[in-house]
Short mmCIF file of C-alpha atoms and ligand atoms in Angstrom, two decimals:
data_model
loop_
_atom_site.label_atom_id
_atom_site.label_comp_id
_atom_site.label_asym_id
_atom_site.label_seq_id
_atom_site.Cartn_x
_atom_site.Cartn_y
_atom_site.Cartn_z
CA MET A 979 398.17 -12.08 113.27
CA TYR A 980 397.43 -8.40 112.69
CA ALA A 981 397.04 -6.57 109.35
CA ALA A 982 399.38 -3.66 108.52
CA LEU A 983 399.33 -1.19 105.63
CA ARG A 984 402.86 -1.63 104.30
CA SER A 985 402.97 0.64 101.26
CA ILE A 986 401.13 3.06 99.02
CA GLY A 987 401.39 3.85 95.31
CA ALA A 988 399.37 5.77 92.75
CA TYR A 989 399.18 6.57 89.07
CA VAL A 990 397.80 9.71 87.47
CA PRO A 991 397.11 9.76 83.71
CA LYS A 992 398.93 12.47 81.79
CA ASN A 993 396.08 14.42 80.11
CA VAL A 994 394.90 17.37 82.19
CA LEU A 995 391.36 18.72 81.85
CA THR A 996 391.06 22.25 83.23
CA ASN A 997 388.02 24.31 84.15
CA ALA A 998 388.85 26.50 81.15
CA ASP A 999 388.60 23.40 78.91
CA LEU A 1000 385.19 22.57 80.42
CA GLU A 1001 383.99 26.14 79.81
CA LYS A 1002 384.34 25.35 76.09
CA MET A 1003 382.36 22.10 76.40
CA VAL A 1004 379.35 22.98 78.61
CA ASP A 1005 377.62 26.03 80.07
CA THR A 1006 379.82 26.47 83.14
CA SER A 1007 382.59 28.70 84.48
CA ASP A 1008 385.85 28.38 86.37
CA GLU A 1009 384.29 30.63 89.02
CA TRP A 1010 381.26 28.34 89.56
CA ILE A 1011 383.30 25.13 89.64
CA THR A 1012 385.91 26.60 92.02
CA LYS A 1013 383.34 28.12 94.37
CA ARG A 1014 381.04 25.09 94.53
CA THR A 1015 383.57 22.25 94.42
CA GLY A 1016 387.15 23.54 94.83
CA ILE A 1017 388.15 21.61 91.71
CA LYS A 1018 390.61 23.24 89.28
CA THR A 1019 391.90 20.28 87.25
CA ARG A 1020 391.29 16.56 86.78
CA PHE A 1021 393.28 14.00 84.76
CA ILE A 1022 391.92 11.91 81.90
CA ALA A 1023 393.20 8.54 80.68
CA ASP A 1024 394.09 7.97 77.03
CA LYS A 1025 391.49 6.24 74.82
CA ASP A 1026 393.53 3.03 74.75
CA GLU A 1027 394.25 3.15 78.50
CA SER A 1028 391.76 1.11 80.54
CA THR A 1029 391.07 1.01 84.27
CA SER A 1030 393.32 -2.05 84.69
CA ASP A 1031 396.21 -0.17 83.03
CA LEU A 1032 395.86 2.61 85.60
CA GLY A 1033 395.53 0.08 88.43
CA LEU A 1034 398.56 -1.88 87.20
CA LYS A 1035 400.84 1.18 87.33
CA ALA A 1036 399.70 2.07 90.86
CA ALA A 1037 400.11 -1.58 91.93
CA LEU A 1038 403.69 -1.80 90.63
CA LYS A 1039 404.66 1.17 92.80
CA ALA A 1040 402.94 -0.26 95.88
CA ILE A 1041 404.66 -3.66 95.39
CA GLU A 1042 408.07 -2.06 94.92
CA ARG A 1043 407.66 0.15 97.98
CA ALA A 1044 406.51 -2.79 100.13
CA ASN A 1045 409.76 -4.49 99.13
CA ILE A 1046 408.05 -7.80 98.35
CA LYS A 1047 408.13 -10.03 95.27
CA LYS A 1048 404.99 -10.24 93.12
CA ASP A 1049 404.86 -13.96 93.91
CA ALA A 1050 404.35 -13.16 97.61
CA ILE A 1051 400.93 -11.63 96.87
CA ASP A 1052 398.23 -14.15 97.76
CA LEU A 1053 395.10 -12.05 97.20
CA LEU A 1054 394.26 -9.19 94.80
CA ILE A 1055 391.22 -6.95 95.33
CA CYS A 1056 390.27 -4.12 93.00
CA ALA A 1057 387.62 -1.55 93.94
CA THR A 1058 386.09 0.09 90.90
CA ILE A 1059 382.85 1.33 89.35
CA SER A 1060 384.43 1.70 85.92
CA PRO A 1061 385.61 -1.86 85.18
CA ASP A 1062 387.41 -2.78 81.95
CA TYR A 1063 384.55 -5.10 81.02
CA PHE A 1064 380.86 -4.77 81.78
CA CYS A 1065 380.17 -8.12 83.49
CA MET A 1066 383.31 -10.21 83.25
CA PRO A 1067 386.18 -10.71 83.60
CA SER A 1068 386.81 -8.62 86.70
CA THR A 1069 389.31 -5.76 86.56
CA ALA A 1070 391.20 -7.57 89.35
CA CYS A 1071 391.71 -10.52 86.97
CA MET A 1072 392.96 -8.14 84.26
CA ILE A 1073 395.44 -6.53 86.67
CA ALA A 1074 396.62 -9.97 87.86
CA LYS A 1075 397.17 -10.99 84.23
CA LYS A 1076 399.11 -7.79 83.46
CA LEU A 1077 401.20 -8.25 86.62
CA GLY A 1078 401.96 -11.84 85.59
CA ILE A 1079 400.37 -13.34 88.70
CA ALA A 1080 398.13 -16.42 88.44
CA ASN A 1081 396.49 -18.96 90.75
CA ILE A 1082 395.59 -16.53 93.51
CA PRO A 1083 392.09 -15.20 94.27
CA ALA A 1084 391.31 -11.92 92.49
CA PHE A 1085 388.01 -10.10 92.61
CA ASP A 1086 386.39 -6.67 92.29
CA ILE A 1087 384.50 -4.69 94.88
CA SER A 1088 381.67 -2.41 93.77
CA ALA A 1089 381.19 0.13 96.55
CA ALA A 1090 381.66 3.36 94.55
CA CYS A 1091 383.65 6.05 96.37
CA SER A 1092 383.89 3.91 99.53
CA GLY A 1093 385.49 1.08 97.53
CA PHE A 1094 389.03 1.50 98.87
CA ILE A 1095 387.88 1.31 102.50
CA TYR A 1096 385.74 -1.75 101.65
CA ALA A 1097 388.83 -3.34 100.03
CA LEU A 1098 390.94 -2.45 103.08
CA ALA A 1099 388.34 -4.02 105.39
CA SER A 1100 388.31 -7.19 103.27
CA ALA A 1101 392.13 -7.37 103.24
CA LYS A 1102 392.22 -6.93 107.03
CA ALA A 1103 389.67 -9.73 107.51
CA PHE A 1104 391.55 -12.11 105.17
CA VAL A 1105 394.86 -11.42 106.93
CA GLU A 1106 393.50 -11.64 110.48
CA SER A 1107 391.72 -14.92 109.68
CA GLY A 1108 394.96 -16.38 108.33
CA MET A 1109 393.57 -16.75 104.78
CA ALA A 1110 396.12 -14.34 103.27
CA LYS A 1111 399.52 -12.87 104.12
CA ASN A 1112 400.08 -10.17 101.49
CA VAL A 1113 397.04 -8.55 99.92
CA LEU A 1114 397.27 -6.12 97.01
CA ILE A 1115 394.36 -3.68 97.18
CA ILE A 1116 393.64 -1.24 94.39
CA GLY A 1117 391.18 1.60 93.79
CA ALA A 1118 391.17 2.37 90.05
CA GLU A 1119 388.80 4.41 87.93
CA LYS A 1120 388.44 5.58 84.36
CA LEU A 1121 385.39 7.67 85.18
CA SER A 1122 385.80 9.70 81.97
CA ALA A 1123 384.40 6.62 80.18
CA ILE A 1124 381.14 6.70 82.17
CA VAL A 1125 380.66 10.48 82.39
CA ASP A 1126 378.38 12.40 80.01
CA PHE A 1127 380.50 15.32 78.83
CA THR A 1128 377.35 17.23 77.84
CA ASP A 1129 375.98 17.15 81.43
CA ARG A 1130 377.45 20.10 83.34
CA THR A 1131 376.18 18.82 86.69
CA THR A 1132 378.50 15.78 86.59
CA CYS A 1133 381.25 16.23 83.99
CA ILE A 1134 383.00 18.96 85.98
CA LEU A 1135 383.41 16.70 89.00
CA PHE A 1136 385.10 13.48 87.98
CA GLY A 1137 388.61 12.41 86.96
CA ASP A 1138 390.63 9.26 86.27
CA GLY A 1139 393.40 7.68 88.35
CA ALA A 1140 394.43 4.79 90.56
CA GLY A 1141 395.91 4.07 93.96
CA ALA A 1142 397.16 0.82 95.45
CA ALA A 1143 398.48 -0.55 98.74
CA ILE A 1144 399.92 -3.73 100.18
CA VAL A 1145 398.30 -5.02 103.37
CA SER A 1146 400.47 -7.64 105.09
CA ALA A 1147 400.37 -9.88 108.13
CA THR A 1148 402.39 -8.71 111.14
CA GLU A 1149 402.86 -9.80 114.74
CA ASN A 1150 403.65 -6.23 115.75
CA GLN A 1151 400.45 -4.80 117.22
CA SER A 1152 401.70 -1.21 117.03
CA GLU A 1153 401.63 -1.49 113.19
CA ALA A 1154 398.14 -2.99 113.06
CA ILE A 1155 395.15 -1.37 111.37
CA ILE A 1156 393.24 -0.30 114.47
CA ASP A 1157 389.63 -0.36 113.29
CA ILE A 1158 387.46 -0.14 110.17
CA ASN A 1159 383.76 0.61 109.92
CA ILE A 1160 381.89 -0.02 106.66
CA ALA A 1161 378.17 0.36 106.03
CA ALA A 1162 375.52 0.94 103.36
CA ASP A 1163 371.94 2.11 102.90
CA GLY A 1164 370.37 0.98 99.63
CA ARG A 1165 367.31 3.16 100.15
CA TYR A 1166 369.34 5.93 98.46
CA TYR A 1167 370.25 3.75 95.45
CA ASP A 1168 369.03 6.28 92.87
CA TYR A 1169 370.90 9.34 94.22
CA LEU A 1170 374.08 8.27 92.40
CA ILE A 1171 373.37 5.83 89.60
CA THR A 1172 374.16 4.66 86.09
CA PRO A 1173 370.54 3.77 85.24
CA GLY A 1174 371.05 1.87 81.99
CA CYS A 1175 372.91 -1.13 80.60
CA GLY A 1176 372.47 -3.30 83.71
CA THR A 1177 369.97 -6.15 83.93
CA ASN A 1178 367.40 -3.72 85.31
CA LYS A 1179 367.47 -1.82 81.99
CA PRO A 1180 369.53 -3.73 79.44
CA CYS A 1181 371.45 -1.90 76.76
CA SER A 1182 369.16 -0.69 73.95
CA GLN A 1183 368.94 2.14 71.43
CA GLU A 1184 366.62 3.94 73.88
CA VAL A 1185 369.09 3.59 76.79
CA LEU A 1186 371.93 4.89 74.62
CA LYS A 1187 369.81 7.78 73.30
CA GLU A 1188 368.89 8.84 76.83
CA LYS A 1189 372.58 8.49 77.87
CA GLU A 1190 371.54 6.20 80.70
CA CYS A 1191 374.84 4.33 80.71
CA PHE A 1192 376.44 7.47 82.23
CA ILE A 1193 376.60 8.67 85.85
CA LYS A 1194 373.53 10.57 87.05
CA MET A 1195 373.57 12.29 90.41
CA LYS A 1196 371.15 14.13 92.69
CA GLY A 1197 374.04 16.40 93.68
CA ASN A 1198 372.51 18.66 96.28
CA GLU A 1199 370.64 15.84 98.06
CA THR A 1200 373.78 13.67 98.02
CA PHE A 1201 375.81 16.57 99.45
CA LYS A 1202 373.56 16.87 102.50
CA VAL A 1203 373.60 13.14 103.34
CA ALA A 1204 377.37 13.01 102.66
CA VAL A 1205 378.24 15.73 105.19
CA LYS A 1206 376.07 14.20 107.91
CA THR A 1207 377.16 10.60 107.34
CA LEU A 1208 380.89 11.33 106.95
CA THR A 1209 380.86 13.39 110.16
CA ASN A 1210 378.91 10.85 112.23
CA ASP A 1211 381.10 8.05 110.95
CA VAL A 1212 384.41 9.59 112.02
CA VAL A 1213 383.06 10.87 115.34
CA GLU A 1214 381.91 7.31 116.12
CA ILE A 1215 385.11 5.50 115.14
CA LEU A 1216 387.23 7.95 117.16
CA LYS A 1217 384.97 7.62 120.19
CA LYS A 1218 384.83 3.83 119.95
CA ASN A 1219 388.64 3.65 119.95
CA ASN A 1220 389.14 6.39 122.54
CA ILE A 1221 391.20 8.52 120.15
CA ALA A 1222 390.96 12.33 120.01
CA GLY A 1223 390.87 14.28 116.74
CA GLN A 1224 394.13 15.96 117.81
CA ASP A 1225 395.87 12.54 117.87
CA ILE A 1226 395.32 12.08 114.11
CA ASP A 1227 398.35 12.91 111.96
CA HIS A 1228 396.48 12.81 108.63
CA PHE A 1229 392.74 12.97 108.03
CA ILE A 1230 392.31 11.55 104.50
CA PRO A 1231 388.68 11.87 103.40
CA HIS A 1232 387.22 10.92 100.02
CA GLN A 1233 387.88 13.88 97.75
CA ALA A 1234 384.45 14.84 96.36
CA ASN A 1235 384.06 18.52 97.19
CA TYR A 1236 386.18 20.85 99.33
CA ARG A 1237 383.02 22.16 101.02
CA ILE A 1238 382.19 18.64 102.26
CA LEU A 1239 385.78 18.11 103.49
CA ASN A 1240 385.80 21.46 105.30
CA ALA A 1241 382.47 20.78 106.98
CA VAL A 1242 383.67 17.40 108.32
CA ALA A 1243 387.08 18.78 109.38
CA ASN A 1244 385.38 21.66 111.21
CA ALA A 1245 382.99 19.29 112.98
CA LEU A 1246 386.04 17.33 114.23
CA ASP A 1247 387.85 20.57 115.14
CA LEU A 1248 390.89 19.55 113.07
CA ASN A 1249 393.71 21.90 112.10
CA PRO A 1250 394.14 22.51 108.36
CA HIS A 1251 397.57 20.79 108.43
CA GLN A 1252 395.87 17.56 109.54
CA VAL A 1253 393.49 17.51 106.56
CA VAL A 1254 394.69 16.10 103.23
CA MET A 1255 393.04 17.90 100.29
CA THR A 1256 393.78 16.91 96.71
CA VAL A 1257 390.35 17.57 95.20
CA SER A 1258 391.48 20.80 93.50
CA LYS A 1259 394.10 18.85 91.51
CA TYR A 1260 392.44 15.49 90.78
CA GLY A 1261 388.67 16.10 91.15
CA ASN A 1262 386.58 13.15 92.32
CA THR A 1263 388.25 9.86 91.37
CA SER A 1264 385.82 7.66 93.35
CA SER A 1265 387.54 4.54 94.76
CA ALA A 1266 390.97 5.91 93.77
CA SER A 1267 390.65 9.17 95.65
CA ILE A 1268 391.79 8.08 99.15
CA PRO A 1269 394.85 6.05 98.04
CA MET A 1270 395.80 8.82 95.57
CA ALA A 1271 395.62 11.38 98.40
CA MET A 1272 397.63 9.07 100.69
CA ASN A 1273 400.24 8.67 97.95
CA GLU A 1274 400.40 12.44 97.50
CA ILE A 1275 401.54 13.04 101.09
CA TYR A 1276 403.85 9.99 100.91
CA GLU A 1277 405.61 11.40 97.84
CA GLU A 1278 405.82 14.82 99.50
CA GLY A 1279 407.64 13.16 102.41
CA ARG A 1280 404.83 14.01 104.82
CA LEU A 1281 403.70 10.42 105.53
CA GLN A 1282 406.10 8.66 107.90
CA TYR A 1283 406.23 5.21 109.48
CA GLY A 1284 403.93 5.20 112.53
CA ASP A 1285 401.80 8.20 111.46
CA LEU A 1286 398.14 7.70 112.35
CA MET A 1287 395.71 8.15 109.45
CA LEU A 1288 391.95 8.56 109.68
CA LEU A 1289 390.22 7.59 106.42
CA ASP A 1290 386.61 8.53 105.65
CA ALA A 1291 384.56 7.81 102.52
CA PHE A 1292 381.03 8.14 101.20
CA GLY A 1293 379.56 7.24 97.84
CA GLY A 1294 376.92 5.70 95.61
CA GLY A 1295 374.74 3.00 97.10
CA PHE A 1296 374.87 4.82 99.48
CA THR A 1297 377.98 3.26 100.97
CA TRP A 1298 380.34 4.72 103.54
CA GLY A 1299 383.26 3.77 105.70
CA SER A 1300 386.01 4.99 108.00
CA ALA A 1301 389.30 3.52 109.15
CA LEU A 1302 392.03 4.20 111.72
CA VAL A 1303 395.29 3.13 110.11
CA PRO A 1304 398.89 3.59 111.26
CA PHE A 1305 401.22 3.85 108.27
CA ALA A 1306 403.52 0.82 108.39
CA GLY A 1307 405.52 1.62 105.26
CA ARG A 1308 408.96 3.17 104.87
O1 UT7 B 6 381.60 11.06 95.44
C1 UT7 B 6 380.42 10.61 96.00
C2 UT7 B 6 379.74 11.65 96.78
N1 UT7 B 6 379.52 12.81 95.96
C3 UT7 B 6 379.25 13.91 96.54
O2 UT7 B 6 379.24 13.94 97.74
C4 UT7 B 6 378.91 15.09 95.69
C5 UT7 B 6 377.90 15.89 96.40
N2 UT7 B 6 377.38 17.06 95.69
C6 UT7 B 6 378.12 18.16 95.39
O3 UT7 B 6 379.32 18.20 95.54
C7 UT7 B 6 377.36 19.39 94.94
O4 UT7 B 6 375.98 19.17 95.17
C8 UT7 B 6 377.59 19.79 93.46
C9 UT7 B 6 378.97 20.36 93.30
C10 UT7 B 6 377.40 18.58 92.57
C11 UT7 B 6 376.59 20.87 93.06
O5 UT7 B 6 376.69 22.00 93.93
P1 UT7 B 6 375.37 22.61 94.60
O6 UT7 B 6 375.82 23.78 95.40
O7 UT7 B 6 374.66 21.50 95.35
O8 UT7 B 6 374.55 23.11 93.37
P2 UT7 B 6 373.09 22.69 92.88
O9 UT7 B 6 373.08 21.31 92.34
O10 UT7 B 6 372.10 23.03 93.96
O11 UT7 B 6 372.88 23.70 91.67
C12 UT7 B 6 372.86 25.11 91.88
C13 UT7 B 6 372.71 25.79 90.51
C14 UT7 B 6 371.60 25.19 89.65
O12 UT7 B 6 371.00 26.26 88.93
P3 UT7 B 6 369.59 26.89 89.44
O13 UT7 B 6 368.62 25.75 89.44
O14 UT7 B 6 369.87 27.42 90.80
O15 UT7 B 6 369.33 27.94 88.40
C15 UT7 B 6 372.32 24.31 88.68
O16 UT7 B 6 371.66 24.15 87.47
O17 UT7 B 6 373.91 25.61 89.76
C16 UT7 B 6 373.61 25.09 88.46
N3 UT7 B 6 374.72 24.27 88.01
C17 UT7 B 6 375.79 24.77 87.38
N4 UT7 B 6 376.11 26.02 86.99
C18 UT7 B 6 377.29 26.19 86.38
C19 UT7 B 6 374.91 22.93 88.20
N5 UT7 B 6 376.08 22.56 87.67
C20 UT7 B 6 376.64 23.68 87.15
C21 UT7 B 6 377.86 23.93 86.49
N6 UT7 B 6 378.14 25.19 86.12
N7 UT7 B 6 378.75 22.95 86.24
#
């Protein structure tokens, strides 16, 4: 059995946060944000909307588009760094409950911005080993709940949203996910971190006062490692599979910063029409960014059955991953 990506769906919350809005909140400017990141807007979930609500809406679209019944799903994986609940239950369990699915395995993956590719790799392994036939994978984030809106170095970057896909068993090799590479290097653990409220530094008045339950980032240092790692990763996966950059229909990188995306696309000598860029609209939505970008070109009618996608992600941990995936949806 091979594993095929059968469908894509996404959900974007309705509240838009513009650079002009942020100018009123912190010492920043539309000019700085645009020049350094390419971001113009990001979307923010309602107060009573949790990560599982976002994930649920994306999942419903992916299930409908895969043309399968909910009961056919035999594994649910949710990648997130902004779970509904701190330790338990998992956001995957909450989404399963809201979908009305029980008695199947459901678990979360914590791999930050690489989470969707980690989930895809897990789904592929479960399907190829015969342990699952239809896997629902989700990348969902309510990052606005873990961002300090007084910290101009991070609050301008992140947004909320969710993307989901169905990965199914197939005997048709031409539909199969070709290859996935995932990796991590924990030596950089403190470059992107929420320092407080874990067992390393349990929640306390001090932790709350220092705002250590929010995302902290060594932005410039992360930027440099991100460009190098993302580039090496895609060069390697293409070489390993004897595929040229020109053979890729859609390069869908994690949407962190347009300067990072441009640097990687230039290193691969890709044409602008091959590169999917949604960062200006959605900002950085961590594990949701790749499936949201994939959904964007699907809804624009640009993603067709058989198109070859190259996915590439990098995030906290550090974690990273790349994947060569033909689109097997309709
Ligand atoms: O998603 C996971 C992976 N994430 C990434 O890959 C993100 C990687 N990092 C980045 O995208 C960029 O490093 C940032 C967009 C976060 C920052 O851009 P930068 O060009 O690396 O700027 P910087 O951090 O070196 O800061 C340059 C200056 C500093 O001022 P001084 O020290 O030069 O006076 C900052 O204080 O810009 C200042 N600054 C700001 N100014 C206006 C930082 N944030 C802002 C802001 N508005 N929002």
